[in-house]
Structure formats: structure tokens, C-alpha cells
XYZ file of C-alpha atoms in Angstrom:
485
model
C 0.000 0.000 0.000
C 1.973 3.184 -1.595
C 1.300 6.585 -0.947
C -1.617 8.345 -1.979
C -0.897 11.569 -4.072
C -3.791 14.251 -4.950
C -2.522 17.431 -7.285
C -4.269 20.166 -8.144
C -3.154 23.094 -11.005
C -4.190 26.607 -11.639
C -7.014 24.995 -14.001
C -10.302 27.270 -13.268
C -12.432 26.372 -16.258
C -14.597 24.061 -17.679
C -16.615 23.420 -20.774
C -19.860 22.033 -19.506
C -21.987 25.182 -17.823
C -23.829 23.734 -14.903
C -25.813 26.309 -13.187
C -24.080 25.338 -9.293
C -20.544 25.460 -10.919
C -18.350 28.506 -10.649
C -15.731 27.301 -13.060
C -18.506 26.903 -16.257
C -18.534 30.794 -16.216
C -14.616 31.162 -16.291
C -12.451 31.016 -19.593
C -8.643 30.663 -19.200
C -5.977 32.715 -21.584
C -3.247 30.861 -23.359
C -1.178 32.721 -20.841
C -3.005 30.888 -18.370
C -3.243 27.511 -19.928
C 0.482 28.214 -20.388
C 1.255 28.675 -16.214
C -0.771 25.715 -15.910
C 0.919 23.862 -17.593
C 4.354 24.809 -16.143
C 2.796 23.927 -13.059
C 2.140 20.724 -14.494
C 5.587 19.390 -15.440
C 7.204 20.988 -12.233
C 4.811 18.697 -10.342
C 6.276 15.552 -12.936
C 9.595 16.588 -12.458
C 8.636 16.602 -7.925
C 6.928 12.814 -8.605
C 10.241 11.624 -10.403
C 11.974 12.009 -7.252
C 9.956 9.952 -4.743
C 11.386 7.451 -3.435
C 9.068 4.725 -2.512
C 5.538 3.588 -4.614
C 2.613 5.848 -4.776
C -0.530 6.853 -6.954
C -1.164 10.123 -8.556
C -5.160 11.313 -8.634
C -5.266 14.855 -10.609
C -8.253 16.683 -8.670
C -8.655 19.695 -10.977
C -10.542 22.632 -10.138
C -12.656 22.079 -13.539
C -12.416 19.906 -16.530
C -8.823 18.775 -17.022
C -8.747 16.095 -19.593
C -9.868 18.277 -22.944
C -7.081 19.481 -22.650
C -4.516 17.736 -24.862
C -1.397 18.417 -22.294
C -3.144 16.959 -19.155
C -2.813 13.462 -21.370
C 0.563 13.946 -22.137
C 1.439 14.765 -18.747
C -0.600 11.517 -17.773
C 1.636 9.749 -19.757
C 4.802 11.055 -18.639
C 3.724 10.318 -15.054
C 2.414 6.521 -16.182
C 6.594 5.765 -17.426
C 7.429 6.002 -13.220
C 8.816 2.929 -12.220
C 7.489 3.387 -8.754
C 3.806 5.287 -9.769
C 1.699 2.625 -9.586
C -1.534 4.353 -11.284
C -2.644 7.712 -12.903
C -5.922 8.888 -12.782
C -8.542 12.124 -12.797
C -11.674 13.207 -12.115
C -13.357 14.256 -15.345
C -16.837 14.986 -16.369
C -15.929 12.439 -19.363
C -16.819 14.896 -22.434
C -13.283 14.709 -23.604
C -13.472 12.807 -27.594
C -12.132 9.371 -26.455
C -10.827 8.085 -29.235
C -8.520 11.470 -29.744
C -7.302 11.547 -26.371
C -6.261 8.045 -25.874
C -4.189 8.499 -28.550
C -2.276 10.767 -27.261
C -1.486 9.035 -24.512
C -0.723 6.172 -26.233
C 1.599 8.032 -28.596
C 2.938 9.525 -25.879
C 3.914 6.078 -24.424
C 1.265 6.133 -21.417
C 0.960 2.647 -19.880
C -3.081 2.178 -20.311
C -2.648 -0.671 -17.524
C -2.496 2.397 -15.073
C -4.907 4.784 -15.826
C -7.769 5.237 -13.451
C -10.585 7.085 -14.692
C -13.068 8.733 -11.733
C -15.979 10.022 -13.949
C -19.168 11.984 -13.303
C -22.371 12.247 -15.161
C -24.018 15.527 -15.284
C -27.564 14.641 -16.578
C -28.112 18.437 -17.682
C -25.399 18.583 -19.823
C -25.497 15.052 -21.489
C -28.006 12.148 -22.278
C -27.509 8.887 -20.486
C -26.954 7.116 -23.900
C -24.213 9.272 -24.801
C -22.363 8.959 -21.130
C -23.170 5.082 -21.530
C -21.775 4.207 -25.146
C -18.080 6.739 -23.920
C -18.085 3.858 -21.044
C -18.288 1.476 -23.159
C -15.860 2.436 -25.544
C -14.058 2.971 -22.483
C -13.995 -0.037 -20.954
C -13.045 -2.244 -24.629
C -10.202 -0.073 -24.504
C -9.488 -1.535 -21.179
C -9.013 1.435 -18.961
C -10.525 0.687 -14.934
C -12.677 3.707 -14.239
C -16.392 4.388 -12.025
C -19.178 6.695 -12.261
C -21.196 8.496 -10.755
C -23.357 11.177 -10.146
C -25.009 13.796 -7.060
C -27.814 12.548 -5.352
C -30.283 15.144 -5.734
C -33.496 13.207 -5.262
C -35.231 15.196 -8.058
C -32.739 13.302 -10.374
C -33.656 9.671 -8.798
C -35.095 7.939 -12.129
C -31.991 9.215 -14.113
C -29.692 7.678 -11.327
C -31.644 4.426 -11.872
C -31.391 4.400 -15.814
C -27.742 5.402 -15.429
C -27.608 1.998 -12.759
C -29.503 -0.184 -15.492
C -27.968 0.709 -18.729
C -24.865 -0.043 -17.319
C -22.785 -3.353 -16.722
C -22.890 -4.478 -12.986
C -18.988 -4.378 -13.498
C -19.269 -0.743 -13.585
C -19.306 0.739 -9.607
C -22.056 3.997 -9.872
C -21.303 5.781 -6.871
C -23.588 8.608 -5.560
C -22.228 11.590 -4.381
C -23.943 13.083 -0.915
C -25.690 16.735 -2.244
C -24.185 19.360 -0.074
C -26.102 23.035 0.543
C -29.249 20.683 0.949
C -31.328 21.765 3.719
C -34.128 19.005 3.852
C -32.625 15.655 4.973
C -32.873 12.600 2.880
C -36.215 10.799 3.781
C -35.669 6.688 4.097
C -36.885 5.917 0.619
C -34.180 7.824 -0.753
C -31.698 6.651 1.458
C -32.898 2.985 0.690
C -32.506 4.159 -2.747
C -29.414 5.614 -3.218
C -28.255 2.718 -1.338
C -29.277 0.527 -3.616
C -27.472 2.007 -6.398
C -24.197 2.464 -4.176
C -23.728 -0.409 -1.549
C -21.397 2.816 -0.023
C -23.102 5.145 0.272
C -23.945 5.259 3.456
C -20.282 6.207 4.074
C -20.965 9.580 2.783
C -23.541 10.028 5.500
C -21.598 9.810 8.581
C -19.866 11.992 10.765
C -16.014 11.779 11.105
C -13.880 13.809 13.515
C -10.824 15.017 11.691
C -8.077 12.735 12.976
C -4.935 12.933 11.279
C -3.667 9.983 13.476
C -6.110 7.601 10.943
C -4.852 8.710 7.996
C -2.593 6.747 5.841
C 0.539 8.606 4.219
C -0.844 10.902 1.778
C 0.186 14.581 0.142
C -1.854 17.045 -1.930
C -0.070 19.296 -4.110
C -1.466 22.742 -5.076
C 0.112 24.215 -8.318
C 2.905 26.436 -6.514
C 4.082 23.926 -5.089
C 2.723 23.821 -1.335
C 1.961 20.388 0.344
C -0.880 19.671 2.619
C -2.177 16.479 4.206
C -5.617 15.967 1.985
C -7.693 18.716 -0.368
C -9.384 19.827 3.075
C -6.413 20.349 5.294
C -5.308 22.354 2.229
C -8.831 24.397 2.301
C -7.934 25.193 5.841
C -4.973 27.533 5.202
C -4.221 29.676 8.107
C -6.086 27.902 10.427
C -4.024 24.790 11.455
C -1.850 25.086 14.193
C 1.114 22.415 14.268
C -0.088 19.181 12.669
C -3.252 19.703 13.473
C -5.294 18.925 10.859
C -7.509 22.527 10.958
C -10.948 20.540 10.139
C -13.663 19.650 12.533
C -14.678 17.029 10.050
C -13.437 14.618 7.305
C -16.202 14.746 5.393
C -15.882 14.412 1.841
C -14.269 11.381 -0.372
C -10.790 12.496 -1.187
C -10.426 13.243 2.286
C -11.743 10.436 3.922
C -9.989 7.921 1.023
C -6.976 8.208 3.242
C -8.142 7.235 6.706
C -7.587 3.762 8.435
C -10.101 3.482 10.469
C -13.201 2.851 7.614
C -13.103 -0.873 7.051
C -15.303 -0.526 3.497
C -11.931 0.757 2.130
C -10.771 -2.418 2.321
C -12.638 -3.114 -0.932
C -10.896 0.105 -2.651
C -7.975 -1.157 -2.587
C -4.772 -0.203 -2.454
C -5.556 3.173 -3.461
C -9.377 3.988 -2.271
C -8.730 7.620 -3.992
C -9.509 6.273 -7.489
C -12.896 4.964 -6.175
C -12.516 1.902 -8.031
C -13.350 -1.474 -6.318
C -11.321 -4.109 -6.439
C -12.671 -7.620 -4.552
C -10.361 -10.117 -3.188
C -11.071 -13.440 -4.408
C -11.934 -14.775 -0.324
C -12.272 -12.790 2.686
C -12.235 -13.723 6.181
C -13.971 -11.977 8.484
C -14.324 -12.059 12.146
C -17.724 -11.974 13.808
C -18.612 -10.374 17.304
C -17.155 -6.849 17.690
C -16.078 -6.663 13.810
C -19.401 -7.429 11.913
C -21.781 -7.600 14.673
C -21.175 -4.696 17.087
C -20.295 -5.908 20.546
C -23.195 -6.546 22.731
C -25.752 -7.230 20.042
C -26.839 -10.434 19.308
C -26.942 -10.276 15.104
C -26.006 -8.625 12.508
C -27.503 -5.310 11.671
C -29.849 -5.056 8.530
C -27.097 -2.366 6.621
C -24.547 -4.597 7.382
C -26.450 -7.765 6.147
C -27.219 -5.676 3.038
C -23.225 -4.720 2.635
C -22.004 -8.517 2.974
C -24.595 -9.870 0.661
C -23.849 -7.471 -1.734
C -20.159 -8.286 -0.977
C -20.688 -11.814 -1.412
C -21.566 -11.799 -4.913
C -17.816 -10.620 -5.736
C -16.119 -12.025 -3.444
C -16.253 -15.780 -1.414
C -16.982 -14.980 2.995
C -15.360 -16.830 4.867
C -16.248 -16.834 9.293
C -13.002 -16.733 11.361
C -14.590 -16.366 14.496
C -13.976 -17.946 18.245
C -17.480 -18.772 18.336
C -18.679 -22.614 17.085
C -20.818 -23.029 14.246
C -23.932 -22.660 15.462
C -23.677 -19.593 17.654
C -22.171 -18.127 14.764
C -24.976 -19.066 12.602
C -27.111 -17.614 15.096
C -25.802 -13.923 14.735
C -25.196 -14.325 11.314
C -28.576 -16.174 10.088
C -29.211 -13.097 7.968
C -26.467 -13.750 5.380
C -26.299 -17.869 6.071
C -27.357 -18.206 2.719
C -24.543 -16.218 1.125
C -21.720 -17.535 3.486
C -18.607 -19.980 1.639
C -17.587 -21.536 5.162
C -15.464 -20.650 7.361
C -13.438 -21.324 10.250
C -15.017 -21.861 14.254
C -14.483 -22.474 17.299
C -10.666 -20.551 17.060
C -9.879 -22.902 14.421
C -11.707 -26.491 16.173
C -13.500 -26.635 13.428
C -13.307 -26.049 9.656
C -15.986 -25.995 7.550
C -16.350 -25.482 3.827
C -19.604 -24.989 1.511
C -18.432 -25.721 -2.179
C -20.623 -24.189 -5.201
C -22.919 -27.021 -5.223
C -23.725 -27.221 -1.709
C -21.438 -29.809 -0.614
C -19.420 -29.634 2.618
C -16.797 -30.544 3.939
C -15.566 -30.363 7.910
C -12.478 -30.925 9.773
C -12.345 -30.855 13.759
C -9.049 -30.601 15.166
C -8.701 -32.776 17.947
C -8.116 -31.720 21.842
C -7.384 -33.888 24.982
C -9.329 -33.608 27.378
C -7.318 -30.900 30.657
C -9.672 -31.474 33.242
C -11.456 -34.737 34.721
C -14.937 -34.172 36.022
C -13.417 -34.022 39.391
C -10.943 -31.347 38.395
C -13.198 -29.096 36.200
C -15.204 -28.921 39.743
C -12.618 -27.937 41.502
C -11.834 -25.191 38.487
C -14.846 -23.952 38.342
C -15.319 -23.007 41.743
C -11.654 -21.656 42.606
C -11.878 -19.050 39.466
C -15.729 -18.525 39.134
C -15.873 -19.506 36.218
C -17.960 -22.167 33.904
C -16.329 -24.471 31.559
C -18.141 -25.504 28.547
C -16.723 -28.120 25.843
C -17.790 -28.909 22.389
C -17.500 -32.145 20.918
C -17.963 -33.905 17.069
C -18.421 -37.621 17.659
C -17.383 -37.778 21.435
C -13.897 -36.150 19.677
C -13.526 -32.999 21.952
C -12.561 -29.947 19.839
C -12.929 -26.718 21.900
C -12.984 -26.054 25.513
C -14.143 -22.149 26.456
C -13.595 -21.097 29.933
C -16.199 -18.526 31.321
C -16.080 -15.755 33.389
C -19.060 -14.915 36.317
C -17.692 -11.925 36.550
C -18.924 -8.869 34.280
C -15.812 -7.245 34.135
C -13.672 -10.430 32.941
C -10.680 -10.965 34.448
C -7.836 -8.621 35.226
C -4.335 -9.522 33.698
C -3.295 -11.026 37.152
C -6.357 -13.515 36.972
C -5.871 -14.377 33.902
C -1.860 -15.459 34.144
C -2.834 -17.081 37.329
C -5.254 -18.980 35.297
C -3.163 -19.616 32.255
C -0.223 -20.882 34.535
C -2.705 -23.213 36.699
C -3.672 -25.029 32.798
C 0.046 -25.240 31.828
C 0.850 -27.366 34.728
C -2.474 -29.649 34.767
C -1.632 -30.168 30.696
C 2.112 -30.593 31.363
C 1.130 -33.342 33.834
C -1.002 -35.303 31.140
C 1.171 -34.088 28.321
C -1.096 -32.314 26.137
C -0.436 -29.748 24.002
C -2.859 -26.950 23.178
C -3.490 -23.297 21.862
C -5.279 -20.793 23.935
C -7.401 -18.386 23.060
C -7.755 -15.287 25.472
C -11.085 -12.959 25.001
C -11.889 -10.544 27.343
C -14.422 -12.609 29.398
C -13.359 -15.689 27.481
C -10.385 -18.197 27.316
C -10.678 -20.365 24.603
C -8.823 -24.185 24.547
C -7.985 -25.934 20.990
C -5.710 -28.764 19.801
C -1.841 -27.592 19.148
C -2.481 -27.045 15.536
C -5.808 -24.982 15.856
C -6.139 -21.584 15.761
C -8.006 -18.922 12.961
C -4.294 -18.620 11.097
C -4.002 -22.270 10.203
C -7.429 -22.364 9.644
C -7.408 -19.890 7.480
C -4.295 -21.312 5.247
C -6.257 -25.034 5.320
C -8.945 -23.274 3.393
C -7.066 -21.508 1.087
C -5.086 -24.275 0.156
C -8.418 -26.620 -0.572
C -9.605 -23.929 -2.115
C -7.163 -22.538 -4.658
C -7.370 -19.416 -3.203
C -3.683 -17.359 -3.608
C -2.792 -15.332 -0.002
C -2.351 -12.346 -2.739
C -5.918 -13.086 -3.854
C -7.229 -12.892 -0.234
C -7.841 -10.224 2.416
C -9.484 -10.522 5.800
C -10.844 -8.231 8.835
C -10.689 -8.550 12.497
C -10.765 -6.347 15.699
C -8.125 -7.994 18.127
C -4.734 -8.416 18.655
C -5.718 -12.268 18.814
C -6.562 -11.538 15.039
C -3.464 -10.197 13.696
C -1.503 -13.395 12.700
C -4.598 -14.071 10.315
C -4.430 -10.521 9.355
C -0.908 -10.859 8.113
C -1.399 -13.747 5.827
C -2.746 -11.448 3.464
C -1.504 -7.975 1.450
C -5.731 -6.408 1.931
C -6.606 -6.511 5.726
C -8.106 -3.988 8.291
C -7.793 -4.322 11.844
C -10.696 -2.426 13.241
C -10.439 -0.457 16.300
């Protein structure tokens, strides 16, 4: 995951004349074309000298890209061993055919342009927007679309969504200066059309501590963290960021803390999804909130809408049928997964067939000794079994709080011995009200690989989410994975 790189130029102008749009009523001089695109190359000439990988997203104030030097500079930028993708946002009236061209003649590698692309319905017809994106997309460029969502424009948002191939993400754009709030059928709506858009309807605190490495250049020269830290000139103090919020899309493309990014990957600026092949995901306090009992309806909707790109996969500490119980709202759409810390394996192939594995565990306590347990740590001891072969044993708190790190070593050190003395070997499992027992060889990492491996699925191929330190060595298997806080 490179570095994330926005630049904007002196560009103020643009050829489409929306009513809302300041730039439609500018025109730029030659002599301004010409300082723009000075700017331009002296920007090039600052991205040949970084020294690690990174994307470039050109964020012009206007349209950029009928302009015949933006796609030369494009080019230029696409022959940088270590820039990984070029893109802009463009309002996509540019002649196609011409412009590609020129990148082409200019040497531009088309396997790294990224298009971000936004239909204005009063300045073009659907048809016309859909046969560029076609033409578009057989000359194998990765781009979206999208458009506001100004609720007066609904039907055309829904023609736009139909006319085009499901390959194609439509995104909808939140309509600032709005005073009415969206009623639910819009929301449901919208929704609909964009699985994310409910991101764009959330608060975010301005945290610069959650944001991945990321610059925006301004035509001059200056550097700021994102597009908004650079609209708050004057008013940041330190490395503060100088926002209350992050709440708009390039901004919010760089933090950590949004686990749909995931999907965006590695650079969620472009606004192009890209699904892993599987992905793992952990169940209570990563998708269903901690202290509920199921999954919430949005988040249902997001994973079943995820599930028809990608193969789910559970890698949870709870068995199968607890997890099934909190998760009986996407059963249907679910590829396996791993339970019971890795106890018990379990995969559902294309035509409904399964296979299981249970990972054996001796037995730690006798019925005398579990008594004994029990009542010394106030705690209840349940085991789960697969034809009388004992799999998991989860240790259980009484007390509300869970156990303090004192109790817990205390507890930990009392097992060691009692296995030592029967010479059993075993992985635990520590929760936060929970200690989880499994054979030597069972835990959500090796789990995890068992699948992959019966499943031809490539690490690179894979990504997975959790929200626990336990979590992390399953986390690592894979290049896409988000640790939630």
C-alpha cells in the first residue's frame, strides 16, 4: 500500500456550464493555460523524485482532460517505475478516441490509468455517457461513475444503474447546501445504487492519526495532508489537521479506520473497487457490534452485496452454530469458514457440498478437576465435541468485568501445569471474558491457510478483517486486511 498523491493546477475552467458550478462561467488565456501547464511538469519533475511507490489522482478545479497536455502529462507520469496508477476526475466529455491516442503516442501505460468520472444529466443524455463507457472499458481502462444525489434526479440515477454493466461501480455523491434531509426511501434508494453510500452520510472527527501517508499538491508547489487540510490555510496550528470534520471522499480515502476501504484497494482515492477473491472476516465486535446479538440489517445488506464478488469466509472464536445464530441473515450467502478458534473447519463448495475438519483436543480437566476449576476461578467451563472427539474447551467468566491480567496469568499458569502433567499440548485463546482451549495445531491462522489451500485461493488473492490483537496473525497472511479499532 503506496502513498496516496492528490494534485491540483491553476485549471479554473470548464466546458460544460452547470448552473451550481463557478468554473462553467470562467475562460482561461493561453497565458493561463500556459502557467498551468508549467505547473504541471514541475509537479512531474517533484513525482520523479519519490522514493518509494505511490498513486497520482489529478483533482482539478474544472475539466482537465480536454485538454490535450493533461494526457501527455498523464503519460509522462504513467513511465514512473514506482507510480503505480494515474488517474482524474473528469466529467468524461473529452473525444475518447482522440485523447487516448495521445497518450498512447505519448507512451502512457493504459494498464495504469484510473478514470473517476461523473455524469451531469443536464449537460449530457444517459446514452451518450453510456456508449463513452463502453468504448471505455473495450479499450481496457478501470474507471467508475457516478453522479449527485439530488433526489429530483432519482429515475436518471436508476437508468444510469440499469444501462450499465454491474462491473461498472455507480457511486452517488452526498448533495451538499441541501437543507431538507434525505427521507428513508431515498436513502434505501441511493443505497441501492451504491452499496457505499452510506459512508458519505456519517460523521467523522478530523483525525490525522487515521490517515494513511498521503500529500496534496497545489500548483505552486505547497503540500498539505488531503484537499481539506489544504482548504484550511491559516487555520491549522502544528499538525493539526484545521478541520472539525473529514467529510468528503478524497479526504476520507486516506483514513484507516473505515473498514469498506478495504474493498478500494490499495488506493481507495480512485474509487474503483477491487474484490479479493476470499475474505475472512471475524464476527462479534467486527461485523456484529459488541453486545448485540446479530447482525444489523445495513450490514447484512453490505455482505450480501459483498458476497456476490467475493467468497466470505467466518473466522470467528465462536462454534458453528452460535455463529450461525448472529449471522442467520447472510447464512445463505456464506462460503464456510473457520469456528471455534480454528476447532472446526468448515467449507460450503458451489454445489452445496461440505466438507468439515475438527481438530482434535485432549481432554485438561477430569470431572473431578473441572469442579474444583470452576469453583476456585468462578468460572464455567463448557466443551464442544464432534463424535465424542472434543474440539474446543471455552472457559467462562461470572464476573462482568472479565478478568484482570493477574487472573488471567494465574489462570493460564494453573492449565500449563495440569496439561504438562497429562502431556497435552494446546493453543489458547484469550477474550476478554473468554479463554478459549484448541488442539496444538488450531487456531483462525491455520485455519485460514487449510482453506485456502483446498480452495485454490492465492494469499495475494485474499484479504481478511478482524478487531483484536488475537486476530493479527490471520491478518498478516494477506496484502488487503483492516484491523478495526
Amino acid at each position: 500500500m503506496g502513498k496516496q498523491i492528490f494534485y491540483r493546477g491553476y485549471l479554473t475552467s470548464c466546458n460544460y456550464s452547470c448552473s451550481y458550478c463557478p468554473f462553467s462561467k470562467r475562460k482561461m488565456t493561453e497565458r493561463q493555460k500556459e502557467r498551468d501547464r508549467e505547473a504541471l511538469w514541475n509537479f512531474i519533475a517533484q513525482m520523479k523524485k519519490e522514493n518509494s511507490k505511490h498513486a497520482v489522482l489529478i483533482v482539478p478545479y474544472g475539466e482537465a482532460l480536454v485538454h490535450a497536455y493533461y494526457w501527455r502529462a498523464m503519460a509522462e507520469l504513467s513511465q514512473i517505475e514506482l507510480l503505480e496508477y494515474i488517474g482524474c476526475q473528469t466529467n468524461f466529455s473529452f473525444p475518447l478516441e482522440r485523447m487516448l491516442g495521445i497518450y498512447e503516442e505519448c507512451q502512457g501505460k493504459k494498464e495504469k490509468l484510473r478514470l473517476w468520472c461523473t455524469f451531469h444529466p443536464s449537460m449530457t443524455t444517459i446514452e451518450r455517457f453510456v456508449e463513452q463507457c463502453r468504448k471505455l472499458k473495450l479499450a481496457g481502462v478501470a474507471f467508475s461513475v457516478g453522479m449527485v444525489g439530488n433526489p429530483k434526479e432519482i429515475s436518471t440515477l436508476l437508468e444510469l444503474r440499469r444501462q450499465l454493466p454491474d462491473s461498472i461501480y455507480v457511486w452517488v455523491n452526498k448533495m451538499d447546501g441541501r437543507k431538507e434531509s434525505y427521507t428513508v426511501e431515498e436513502l434505501e434508494i441511493f443505497e441501492k445504487i451504491d452499496p457505499y453510500f452510506s459512508l458519505q452520510m456519517e460523521h467523522r472527527k478530523a483525525d490525522l492519526q487515521r490517515c494513511r501517508q498521503s500529500v496534496f499538491y497545489e500548483a505552486d508547489g505547497s503540500k498539505y495532508f488531503c484537499n481539506l487540510h489544504a482548504s484550511s490555510k491559516g487555520k491549522t496550528e502544528g499538525n493539526g489537521c484545521g478541520r472539525r470534520e473529514c467529510n468528503c471522499y478524497l479526504a476520507y480515502s486516506n483514513r484507516t479506520d473505515i473498514e469498506e476501504l478495504l474493498f478500494f484497494q490499495p488506493y481507495p482515492a480512485f474509487r474503483i473497487p477491487s474484490y479479493p477473491k476470499a475474505i475472512f472476516l471475524d464476527v462479534d465486535g467486527t461485523i456484529v457490534n459488541e453486545g448485540e446479538q446479530e447482525l444489523t440489517d445495513v450490514m447484512a445488506e453490505q455482505l450480501r452485496h459483498l458476497s456476490q464478488k467475493s467468497k466470505i469466509f467466518l473466522a470467528t472464536e465462536l462454534p458453528y452454530l452460535e455463529a450461525m445464530r448472529k449471522c442467520r441473515k447472510i447464512k445463505d450467502c456464506l462460503s464456510g469458514g473457520v469456528f471455534a478458534g480454528g476447532g472446526h473447519i468448515r467449507i460450503q463448495t458451489e454445489n452445496n457440498k461440505i466438507w468439515e475438519q475438527w481438530m482434535p483436543l485432549a481432554d485438561i480437566f477430569s470431572i473431578e478437576q473441572q469442579k474444583i476449576f470452576e469453583k476456585k476461578y468462578r468460572l464455567k467451563i463448557r466443551k464442544y465435541q464432534h463424535n465424542n472427539q472434543l474440539y474446543r474447551q471455552t472457559l467462562i467468566t461470572r464476573n462482568k468485568e472479565g478478568w484482570n491480567k493477574n487472573e488471567q496469568e494465574q489462570l493460564k499458569k494453573e492449565l500449563k501445569k495440569m496439561a504438562e502433567q497429562k502431556n497435552i499440548s494446546y493453543t489458547l485463546h484469550p477474550e476478554k471474558r473468554h479463554l478459549g482451549i484448541t488442539g496444538e495445531n488450531a487456531d483462525k491462522r491455520k485455519g485460514v491457510l487449510i482453506i485456502c489451500q483446498r480452495e485454490g485461493i492465492a494469499l495475494e488473492e485474499g484479504a481478511a478483517v478482524g478487531n483484536s490483537k488475537e486476530d493479527i496473525p490471520m491478518l498478516e497472511l494477506f496484502p488487503q486486511s483492516f484491523l478495526k479499532e
